[in-house]
Amino acid sequence: MIKVEEAIAIIEANSAKMPTKLISVNRALGYVLATKVISPINMPPFRQSAMDGYAFSHSIRHQYDVVGISQAGDHSNIKLKATEAIRIFTGAFVPNSADTVVMQEHVMANTDSILIAEMPEKFSNVRPKGEQIAKDDVVFEANTLITPAAIGFLAILGITEIEVYKKPKVAILVTGNELMQPGKKLKKGKIFESNSVMLEAALQTIGIEKTKIYRVRDNLKATKKALKSILKKYDIVLVSGGISVGDYDFVKEALLQNDVKELFYKINQKPGKPMFFGSKNETLVFALPGNPASSLTNFYIYVAPAVKNKMGFSEIHKPKVVRKINSDIKNNTGKTLFLKAKYDETTVTVLDGQSSAMLNTFAIANSLLIVPENVEEYKKGQLVSLLPID
Ligand code: AMP
Ligand code: MG
């Protein structure tokens, strides 16, 4: 049995980044850049007006003749005299002979002249060429997550393709004779199966849109056979259930018989102790406990960081949140506890119903409160560390 920190470190050391691919910018949401991106242009590409108004060369004069118009999209590089201005609109090219734009609200306009009522400072309302980014400057460093804003920025620079890390292909193998799919009438002795859809949804929150789900009964031969083909096709395999020490738990044996290398088995924690982590070639295998709350806890603590590492993220662990605890907490287990909890602006409340089989409180929790194995007690009012979940 290993410590939580050791398990996290072993997983991190074994989850190498995925190969890369070129992708269209408009399909790149949620991917992580594999190489830095350089700007092919200046942005703005020319000096732009930031206002609807008049462009002129700044001086002590207040009166100017209006001798032309520059609309967005035009390129009239008119040569203005010191006494002249042009009508200009937001985003339009500012002629080289002008250095300032006055907004139209600060002007009294006649048919072909203006009187500036409120004189702006020199260079006001002119966006310099390359103000956002200069040609050949770095747009994004490698390992940047592509967000909607990043897609917009790449598009405005005229970039249509980027190199990203591929997303890992993930499969879930569900074990358990007692499991039935929701939607049918529940038979005696059976329960509805929750882990596949729950883990699939948790994967979606970190950018894995599609997950393939397989099911087997508690049978060594069937489990071994299912794993044999799954291991060939996926980068990450999650197995649900069958990894404990019961007479009908065959997952570990089936993995070892498929030449999966054991990297650890069992972690000194509650819930979620019976977990196996291993690898075969580049494929990672997480055999998660069947108890739904254990399964999801271990997803957040172990699986999500590994998926993010493979996807190319530089930050694979969510930042912890620190809050004052609302009640005393005892830990006489010698294990690290992950407690379903709800935090607000100032405090955190540990929820009732911490059993590993129970999802009722997990479903309303927004965090896991971490009580390290060597901490025997937290006193009400003490600051504690939480992992936010969504
Ligand atoms: P196991 O880890 O296979 O021994 O299962 C532990 C407990 O979790 C048992 O009560 C199972 O019925 C339950 N369980 C296992 N797999 C699932 C699942 N996919 N959905 C819901 N409950 C499950
Ligand atoms: Mg089982």
CSV table of C-alpha atoms and ligand atoms in Angstrom, one decimal:
chain,number,residue,atom,x,y,z
A,1,MET,CA,0.0,0.0,0.0
A,2,ILE,CA,1.4,3.4,-1.0
A,3,LYS,CA,0.8,6.9,0.1
A,4,VAL,CA,-1.5,9.3,-1.9
A,5,GLU,CA,1.5,11.6,-2.8
A,6,GLU,CA,3.5,8.6,-4.0
A,7,ALA,CA,0.6,7.4,-6.2
A,8,ILE,CA,0.2,10.9,-7.7
A,9,ALA,CA,3.9,11.0,-8.4
A,10,ILE,CA,4.0,7.6,-10.1
A,11,ILE,CA,1.1,8.5,-12.3
A,12,GLU,CA,2.6,11.7,-13.3
A,13,ALA,CA,6.0,10.1,-14.1
A,14,ASN,CA,4.2,7.5,-16.3
A,15,SER,CA,1.7,9.6,-18.2
A,16,ALA,CA,3.8,10.8,-21.2
A,17,LYS,CA,2.3,13.4,-23.5
A,18,MET,CA,0.4,12.3,-26.6
A,19,PRO,CA,1.8,12.7,-30.1
A,20,THR,CA,0.9,15.9,-31.9
A,21,LYS,CA,-1.2,16.8,-34.9
A,22,LEU,CA,-2.1,19.8,-37.0
A,23,ILE,CA,-5.7,21.0,-36.4
A,24,SER,CA,-7.9,23.8,-37.9
A,25,VAL,CA,-8.2,26.6,-35.5
A,26,ASN,CA,-12.0,26.4,-35.6
A,27,ARG,CA,-11.9,22.8,-34.3
A,28,ALA,CA,-9.2,23.4,-31.7
A,29,LEU,CA,-11.3,24.3,-28.6
A,30,GLY,CA,-10.1,22.3,-25.6
A,31,TYR,CA,-6.8,21.2,-27.2
A,32,VAL,CA,-3.4,22.2,-25.8
A,33,LEU,CA,-0.7,23.7,-28.0
A,34,ALA,CA,2.3,21.5,-28.7
A,35,THR,CA,4.5,24.3,-30.1
A,36,LYS,CA,4.6,28.0,-29.7
A,37,VAL,CA,2.7,30.2,-32.1
A,38,ILE,CA,4.4,33.2,-33.8
A,39,SER,CA,2.4,36.0,-35.2
A,40,PRO,CA,2.5,36.3,-39.0
A,41,ILE,CA,1.3,40.0,-38.9
A,42,ASN,CA,1.2,43.1,-36.8
A,43,MET,CA,-2.1,43.6,-35.0
A,44,PRO,CA,-3.5,46.1,-35.7
A,45,PRO,CA,-1.9,45.8,-39.2
A,46,PHE,CA,-2.1,49.6,-39.6
A,47,ARG,CA,-2.8,52.6,-37.3
A,48,GLN,CA,-6.6,52.4,-36.6
A,49,SER,CA,-9.1,54.9,-35.2
A,50,ALA,CA,-10.5,53.7,-31.9
A,51,MET,CA,-13.5,56.1,-32.2
A,52,ASP,CA,-16.1,57.6,-34.6
A,53,GLY,CA,-14.8,61.2,-35.0
A,54,TYR,CA,-12.2,63.2,-36.8
A,55,ALA,CA,-8.5,62.6,-37.5
A,56,PHE,CA,-6.1,65.5,-37.6
A,57,SER,CA,-2.6,66.5,-36.7
A,58,HIS,CA,-2.6,67.8,-33.1
A,59,SER,CA,-1.9,71.5,-32.5
A,60,ILE,CA,-3.2,74.5,-30.6
A,61,ARG,CA,-5.9,75.0,-33.3
A,62,HIS,CA,-9.5,74.1,-32.6
A,63,GLN,CA,-11.0,74.7,-36.0
A,64,TYR,CA,-10.3,72.3,-39.0
A,65,ASP,CA,-11.6,72.0,-42.5
A,66,VAL,CA,-13.0,68.5,-43.2
A,67,VAL,CA,-11.5,67.3,-46.5
A,68,GLY,CA,-12.3,63.6,-46.7
A,69,ILE,CA,-13.7,60.4,-45.1
A,70,SER,CA,-12.0,57.2,-43.9
A,71,GLN,CA,-14.5,54.4,-43.4
A,72,ALA,CA,-13.6,51.0,-41.8
A,73,GLY,CA,-12.0,49.0,-44.7
A,74,ASP,CA,-10.9,52.1,-46.6
A,75,HIS,CA,-7.2,53.0,-47.2
A,76,SER,CA,-7.2,56.7,-48.1
A,77,ASN,CA,-3.8,57.9,-47.2
A,78,ILE,CA,-4.8,61.5,-47.7
A,79,LYS,CA,-2.1,64.2,-47.0
A,80,LEU,CA,-3.6,66.6,-44.5
A,81,LYS,CA,-2.5,70.1,-44.1
A,82,ALA,CA,-2.2,71.5,-40.5
A,83,THR,CA,-5.6,73.1,-40.9
A,84,GLU,CA,-7.3,70.0,-42.2
A,85,ALA,CA,-9.1,67.0,-40.7
A,86,ILE,CA,-10.9,63.9,-42.1
A,87,ARG,CA,-14.1,62.3,-40.9
A,88,ILE,CA,-13.1,58.9,-39.6
A,89,PHE,CA,-14.9,55.8,-38.1
A,90,THR,CA,-13.9,53.1,-35.6
A,91,GLY,CA,-11.4,50.6,-37.1
A,92,ALA,CA,-10.6,52.8,-40.1
A,93,PHE,CA,-7.1,53.5,-41.4
A,94,VAL,CA,-5.6,56.8,-39.9
A,95,PRO,CA,-3.7,58.7,-42.6
A,96,ASN,CA,0.0,59.0,-41.9
A,97,SER,CA,-0.4,62.8,-41.8
A,98,ALA,CA,-2.8,62.6,-38.8
A,99,ASP,CA,-1.7,61.7,-35.2
A,100,THR,CA,-4.9,62.2,-33.2
A,101,VAL,CA,-8.6,61.4,-33.4
A,102,VAL,CA,-11.2,63.4,-31.6
A,103,MET,CA,-14.5,61.7,-30.8
A,104,GLN,CA,-17.5,63.1,-32.5
A,105,GLU,CA,-19.2,63.9,-29.2
A,106,HIS,CA,-16.5,66.4,-28.5
A,107,VAL,CA,-16.9,68.4,-31.7
A,108,MET,CA,-19.2,71.0,-33.2
A,109,ALA,CA,-19.6,70.0,-36.8
A,110,ASN,CA,-20.6,72.3,-39.6
A,111,THR,CA,-21.0,71.3,-43.3
A,112,ASP,CA,-17.3,71.1,-44.1
A,113,SER,CA,-15.5,72.2,-41.0
A,114,ILE,CA,-15.4,71.3,-37.3
A,115,LEU,CA,-14.7,73.1,-34.0
A,116,ILE,CA,-13.2,70.9,-31.4
A,117,ALA,CA,-14.9,71.7,-28.1
A,118,GLU,CA,-12.9,69.4,-26.0
A,119,MET,CA,-9.4,68.9,-27.2
A,120,PRO,CA,-8.0,65.4,-26.7
A,121,GLU,CA,-4.4,64.8,-25.9
A,122,LYS,CA,-2.0,64.2,-28.8
A,123,PHE,CA,-2.1,60.6,-30.0
A,124,SER,CA,-5.5,60.0,-28.4
A,125,ASN,CA,-7.9,57.4,-29.9
A,126,VAL,CA,-5.3,56.1,-32.4
A,127,ARG,CA,-4.4,52.4,-32.0
A,128,PRO,CA,-0.8,52.1,-32.9
A,129,LYS,CA,0.2,49.5,-35.5
A,130,GLY,CA,1.2,46.3,-33.7
A,131,GLU,CA,-0.3,47.5,-30.4
A,132,GLN,CA,-1.7,44.0,-29.5
A,133,ILE,CA,1.1,42.0,-31.1
A,134,ALA,CA,3.9,42.7,-33.5
A,135,LYS,CA,4.8,40.5,-36.4
A,136,ASP,CA,7.1,37.6,-35.4
A,137,ASP,CA,6.3,38.0,-31.7
A,138,VAL,CA,5.1,35.0,-29.7
A,139,VAL,CA,1.2,34.7,-29.7
A,140,PHE,CA,1.1,31.7,-27.3
A,141,GLU,CA,3.8,29.5,-25.7
A,142,ALA,CA,3.5,25.7,-26.0
A,143,ASN,CA,1.2,24.0,-23.5
A,144,THR,CA,-1.4,26.8,-23.7
A,145,LEU,CA,-5.0,25.6,-23.6
A,146,ILE,CA,-7.1,26.7,-26.6
A,147,THR,CA,-10.0,28.7,-25.2
A,148,PRO,CA,-12.7,30.6,-27.2
A,149,ALA,CA,-10.7,33.8,-26.7
A,150,ALA,CA,-7.5,32.1,-28.0
A,151,ILE,CA,-9.4,30.9,-31.1
A,152,GLY,CA,-10.5,34.5,-31.7
A,153,PHE,CA,-7.0,35.8,-31.3
A,154,LEU,CA,-5.5,33.2,-33.6
A,155,ALA,CA,-8.2,34.0,-36.2
A,156,ILE,CA,-7.7,37.8,-36.1
A,157,LEU,CA,-4.0,37.1,-36.8
A,158,GLY,CA,-5.0,35.1,-39.9
A,159,ILE,CA,-3.8,31.8,-38.4
A,160,THR,CA,-5.9,28.8,-39.6
A,161,GLU,CA,-3.9,25.8,-38.4
A,162,ILE,CA,-2.0,25.0,-35.2
A,163,GLU,CA,-0.1,22.0,-33.8
A,164,VAL,CA,-1.7,20.5,-30.7
A,165,TYR,CA,-1.4,17.3,-28.7
A,166,LYS,CA,-3.8,14.7,-29.7
A,167,LYS,CA,-6.4,13.9,-27.1
A,168,PRO,CA,-6.1,10.4,-25.6
A,169,LYS,CA,-8.6,7.8,-26.6
A,170,VAL,CA,-10.4,6.5,-23.5
A,171,ALA,CA,-12.3,3.4,-22.8
A,172,ILE,CA,-14.3,2.4,-19.7
A,173,LEU,CA,-14.7,-1.3,-18.9
A,174,VAL,CA,-17.5,-1.9,-16.4
A,175,THR,CA,-17.5,-5.1,-14.4
A,176,GLY,CA,-20.3,-6.5,-12.2
A,177,ASN,CA,-23.0,-9.2,-12.5
A,178,GLU,CA,-25.3,-7.1,-10.4
A,179,LEU,CA,-25.5,-4.2,-12.8
A,180,MET,CA,-28.4,-3.3,-15.1
A,181,GLN,CA,-28.6,-0.4,-17.5
A,182,PRO,CA,-31.0,2.4,-16.3
A,183,GLY,CA,-34.2,2.5,-18.4
A,184,LYS,CA,-35.1,-1.1,-17.7
A,185,LYS,CA,-37.2,-2.5,-14.8
A,186,LEU,CA,-34.9,-3.2,-11.9
A,187,LYS,CA,-34.7,-6.9,-11.2
A,188,LYS,CA,-34.4,-8.4,-7.7
A,189,GLY,CA,-30.8,-8.3,-6.5
A,190,LYS,CA,-29.7,-6.0,-9.2
A,191,ILE,CA,-28.8,-2.3,-9.2
A,192,PHE,CA,-28.6,0.3,-11.9
A,193,GLU,CA,-25.1,0.9,-13.2
A,194,SER,CA,-23.8,4.4,-12.7
A,195,ASN,CA,-20.1,4.5,-13.0
A,196,SER,CA,-19.8,4.4,-16.8
A,197,VAL,CA,-22.0,7.5,-17.4
A,198,MET,CA,-20.5,9.3,-14.3
A,199,LEU,CA,-16.9,8.8,-15.5
A,200,GLU,CA,-17.8,9.6,-19.0
A,201,ALA,CA,-19.3,12.9,-17.8
A,202,ALA,CA,-16.3,13.6,-15.6
A,203,LEU,CA,-14.0,13.0,-18.7
A,204,GLN,CA,-16.1,15.5,-20.7
A,205,THR,CA,-15.4,18.2,-18.1
A,206,ILE,CA,-11.7,18.0,-18.9
A,207,GLY,CA,-12.1,17.9,-22.7
A,208,ILE,CA,-12.5,14.2,-23.5
A,209,GLU,CA,-15.8,14.3,-25.5
A,210,LYS,CA,-16.1,10.7,-26.5
A,211,THR,CA,-15.6,7.6,-24.4
A,212,LYS,CA,-16.2,4.1,-25.4
A,213,ILE,CA,-18.0,1.9,-22.8
A,214,TYR,CA,-17.6,-1.9,-22.6
A,215,ARG,CA,-19.2,-4.3,-20.1
A,216,VAL,CA,-18.3,-7.7,-18.8
A,217,ARG,CA,-19.7,-10.1,-16.2
A,218,ASP,CA,-17.5,-11.1,-13.2
A,219,ASN,CA,-15.7,-13.8,-15.0
A,220,LEU,CA,-11.9,-14.0,-15.4
A,221,LYS,CA,-12.0,-15.4,-18.9
A,222,ALA,CA,-14.4,-12.7,-20.2
A,223,THR,CA,-12.6,-9.9,-18.4
A,224,LYS,CA,-9.3,-11.1,-19.8
A,225,LYS,CA,-10.7,-11.3,-23.3
A,226,ALA,CA,-12.3,-7.9,-23.2
A,227,LEU,CA,-9.1,-6.3,-21.9
A,228,LYS,CA,-7.0,-7.9,-24.6
A,229,SER,CA,-8.8,-6.1,-27.3
A,230,ILE,CA,-9.4,-2.8,-25.4
A,231,LEU,CA,-5.7,-2.5,-24.5
A,232,LYS,CA,-4.7,-2.5,-28.1
A,233,LYS,CA,-7.1,0.3,-29.1
A,234,TYR,CA,-7.0,3.0,-26.3
A,235,ASP,CA,-4.5,5.3,-24.7
A,236,ILE,CA,-6.3,5.2,-21.3
A,237,VAL,CA,-8.4,2.4,-20.0
A,238,LEU,CA,-10.6,2.8,-16.9
A,239,VAL,CA,-11.9,-0.3,-15.3
A,240,SER,CA,-14.8,-0.1,-12.9
A,241,GLY,CA,-15.1,-2.6,-10.1
A,242,GLY,CA,-13.7,-6.1,-9.5
A,243,ILE,CA,-10.4,-4.8,-8.2
A,244,SER,CA,-10.9,-5.6,-4.5
A,245,VAL,CA,-10.2,-8.8,-2.8
A,246,GLY,CA,-13.6,-10.6,-3.1
A,247,ASP,CA,-13.9,-14.0,-4.6
A,248,TYR,CA,-15.4,-12.5,-7.8
A,249,ASP,CA,-12.9,-9.7,-8.3
A,250,PHE,CA,-11.0,-10.8,-11.4
A,251,VAL,CA,-9.7,-7.5,-12.8
A,252,LYS,CA,-6.2,-7.5,-11.4
A,253,GLU,CA,-5.6,-11.1,-12.5
A,254,ALA,CA,-7.0,-10.3,-15.9
A,255,LEU,CA,-4.7,-7.3,-16.3
A,256,LEU,CA,-1.6,-9.1,-15.2
A,257,GLN,CA,-2.4,-12.0,-17.6
A,258,ASN,CA,-2.6,-9.4,-20.3
A,259,ASP,CA,1.0,-8.3,-19.5
A,260,VAL,CA,-0.1,-5.0,-17.9
A,261,LYS,CA,2.8,-3.8,-15.8
A,262,GLU,CA,1.7,-3.1,-12.2
A,263,LEU,CA,2.9,0.3,-11.1
A,264,PHE,CA,0.9,0.3,-7.8
A,265,TYR,CA,-2.0,-1.4,-6.1
A,266,LYS,CA,-3.9,0.0,-3.1
A,267,ILE,CA,-3.5,3.5,-1.7
A,268,ASN,CA,-3.5,4.5,2.0
A,269,GLN,CA,-6.7,6.5,1.7
A,270,LYS,CA,-10.5,6.5,2.4
A,271,PRO,CA,-12.5,6.1,0.3
A,272,GLY,CA,-10.8,4.6,-2.8
A,273,LYS,CA,-8.2,2.3,-1.3
A,274,PRO,CA,-8.4,-0.6,-3.8
A,275,MET,CA,-7.1,0.9,-6.9
A,276,PHE,CA,-4.6,-0.5,-9.4
A,277,PHE,CA,-2.5,1.6,-11.8
A,278,GLY,CA,-0.5,0.0,-14.5
A,279,SER,CA,0.7,0.4,-18.1
A,280,LYS,CA,1.1,-1.6,-21.2
A,281,ASN,CA,3.2,0.0,-24.0
A,282,GLU,CA,1.9,3.6,-24.0
A,283,THR,CA,-1.5,2.6,-22.6
A,284,LEU,CA,-2.4,3.6,-19.0
A,285,VAL,CA,-4.7,1.4,-17.0
A,286,PHE,CA,-6.6,2.7,-13.9
A,287,ALA,CA,-8.7,0.0,-12.3
A,288,LEU,CA,-11.0,2.0,-10.1
A,289,PRO,CA,-13.1,0.7,-7.2
A,290,GLY,CA,-16.7,-0.1,-8.0
A,291,ASN,CA,-18.2,1.9,-5.2
A,292,PRO,CA,-19.4,4.9,-7.0
A,293,ALA,CA,-18.1,7.6,-4.6
A,294,SER,CA,-14.7,5.9,-4.5
A,295,SER,CA,-14.6,5.7,-8.2
A,296,LEU,CA,-15.3,9.4,-8.7
A,297,THR,CA,-13.0,10.4,-5.9
A,298,ASN,CA,-10.1,8.6,-7.6
A,299,PHE,CA,-11.1,10.0,-10.9
A,300,TYR,CA,-10.5,13.5,-9.6
A,301,ILE,CA,-7.4,12.7,-7.6
A,302,TYR,CA,-5.6,10.4,-10.1
A,303,VAL,CA,-7.2,10.0,-13.5
A,304,ALA,CA,-7.9,13.7,-14.3
A,305,PRO,CA,-4.3,14.8,-13.8
A,306,ALA,CA,-3.0,11.9,-15.9
A,307,VAL,CA,-5.4,12.7,-18.7
A,308,LYS,CA,-4.4,16.4,-18.6
A,309,ASN,CA,-0.7,15.4,-18.6
A,310,LYS,CA,-1.3,13.3,-21.8
A,311,MET,CA,-3.2,16.2,-23.3
A,312,GLY,CA,-0.2,18.5,-22.8
A,313,PHE,CA,-1.5,20.8,-20.0
A,314,SER,CA,1.3,22.5,-18.1
A,315,GLU,CA,-0.9,22.7,-14.9
A,316,ILE,CA,-2.3,19.2,-14.4
A,317,HIS,CA,-3.5,19.7,-10.8
A,318,LYS,CA,-6.3,22.1,-10.0
A,319,PRO,CA,-5.2,24.8,-7.6
A,320,LYS,CA,-6.4,23.9,-4.0
A,321,VAL,CA,-8.7,26.2,-2.2
A,322,VAL,CA,-8.2,27.1,1.5
A,323,ARG,CA,-11.1,27.7,3.8
A,324,LYS,CA,-12.0,27.7,7.5
A,325,ILE,CA,-13.7,24.4,8.6
A,326,ASN,CA,-17.2,24.6,10.2
A,327,SER,CA,-16.8,21.7,12.6
A,328,ASP,CA,-14.3,19.4,14.3
A,329,ILE,CA,-13.1,16.5,12.2
A,330,LYS,CA,-11.4,13.4,13.5
A,331,ASN,CA,-9.1,11.1,11.6
A,332,ASN,CA,-8.2,8.0,13.5
A,333,THR,CA,-7.7,5.9,10.4
A,334,GLY,CA,-4.1,6.7,9.7
A,335,LYS,CA,-5.3,7.2,6.1
A,336,THR,CA,-5.7,10.2,3.9
A,337,LEU,CA,-9.4,11.1,3.9
A,338,PHE,CA,-11.2,12.7,1.0
A,339,LEU,CA,-14.4,14.2,2.4
A,340,LYS,CA,-17.3,15.4,0.3
A,341,ALA,CA,-17.7,19.1,1.2
A,342,LYS,CA,-19.3,22.3,0.3
A,343,TYR,CA,-17.4,25.6,0.5
A,344,ASP,CA,-18.5,29.2,0.2
A,345,GLU,CA,-16.6,32.5,0.3
A,346,THR,CA,-15.3,32.0,3.8
A,347,THR,CA,-16.0,28.5,5.2
A,348,VAL,CA,-16.3,24.8,4.3
A,349,THR,CA,-18.9,22.4,5.6
A,350,VAL,CA,-18.2,18.6,5.6
A,351,LEU,CA,-21.4,16.9,4.3
A,352,ASP,CA,-23.2,14.0,5.9
A,353,GLY,CA,-23.0,10.6,4.3
A,354,GLN,CA,-19.3,10.0,3.5
A,355,SER,CA,-19.8,6.3,2.7
A,356,SER,CA,-17.9,5.1,-0.4
A,357,ALA,CA,-21.2,3.7,-1.8
A,358,MET,CA,-23.1,7.0,-1.5
A,359,LEU,CA,-23.5,9.5,-4.3
A,360,ASN,CA,-26.3,11.5,-2.7
A,361,THR,CA,-23.9,13.9,-1.0
A,362,PHE,CA,-21.3,13.8,-3.7
A,363,ALA,CA,-24.0,15.1,-6.0
A,364,ILE,CA,-24.3,18.3,-4.1
A,365,ALA,CA,-20.6,18.7,-3.0
A,366,ASN,CA,-18.4,21.3,-4.7
A,367,SER,CA,-15.1,20.0,-3.3
A,368,LEU,CA,-13.2,17.2,-1.6
A,369,LEU,CA,-11.7,18.2,1.7
A,370,ILE,CA,-8.3,16.5,2.1
A,371,VAL,CA,-7.3,15.3,5.6
A,372,PRO,CA,-3.7,14.0,5.2
A,373,GLU,CA,-2.9,10.6,6.8
A,374,ASN,CA,-0.8,12.1,9.5
A,375,VAL,CA,-3.4,14.6,10.6
A,376,GLU,CA,-5.6,13.2,13.5
A,377,GLU,CA,-7.8,16.1,14.0
A,378,TYR,CA,-9.0,19.4,12.5
A,379,LYS,CA,-10.5,21.8,15.0
A,380,LYS,CA,-13.5,24.0,14.0
A,381,GLY,CA,-12.1,27.3,12.6
A,382,GLN,CA,-8.9,25.8,11.4
A,383,LEU,CA,-7.8,26.4,7.8
A,384,VAL,CA,-8.0,23.3,5.6
A,385,SER,CA,-7.2,22.5,2.0
A,386,LEU,CA,-9.9,21.6,-0.6
A,387,LEU,CA,-9.9,20.3,-4.1
A,388,PRO,CA,-12.7,22.0,-6.0
A,389,ILE,CA,-14.7,19.8,-8.3
A,390,ASP,CA,-17.2,20.6,-11.0
B,1,AMP,P1,-16.7,-3.9,-6.5
B,1,AMP,O1,-15.6,-2.9,-6.5
B,1,AMP,O2,-16.9,-4.6,-7.9
B,1,AMP,O3,-16.5,-4.9,-5.5
B,1,AMP,O4,-18.0,-3.1,-6.2
B,1,AMP,C1,-18.2,-2.5,-5.0
B,1,AMP,C2,-19.6,-1.9,-4.9
B,1,AMP,O5,-19.8,-1.0,-5.9
B,1,AMP,C3,-20.7,-3.0,-5.0
B,1,AMP,O6,-21.7,-2.7,-4.1
B,1,AMP,C4,-21.1,-2.8,-6.4
B,1,AMP,O7,-22.5,-3.3,-6.6
B,1,AMP,C5,-21.0,-1.4,-6.7
B,1,AMP,N1,-20.7,-1.1,-8.0
B,1,AMP,C6,-19.7,-1.7,-8.8
B,1,AMP,N2,-19.7,-1.2,-10.0
B,1,AMP,C7,-20.8,-0.3,-10.1
B,1,AMP,C8,-21.3,0.5,-11.2
B,1,AMP,N3,-20.7,0.5,-12.4
B,1,AMP,N4,-22.3,1.3,-10.9
B,1,AMP,C9,-22.9,1.3,-9.6
B,1,AMP,N5,-22.4,0.6,-8.6
B,1,AMP,C10,-21.4,-0.2,-8.8
B,2,MG,MG,-17.9,-6.2,-8.5
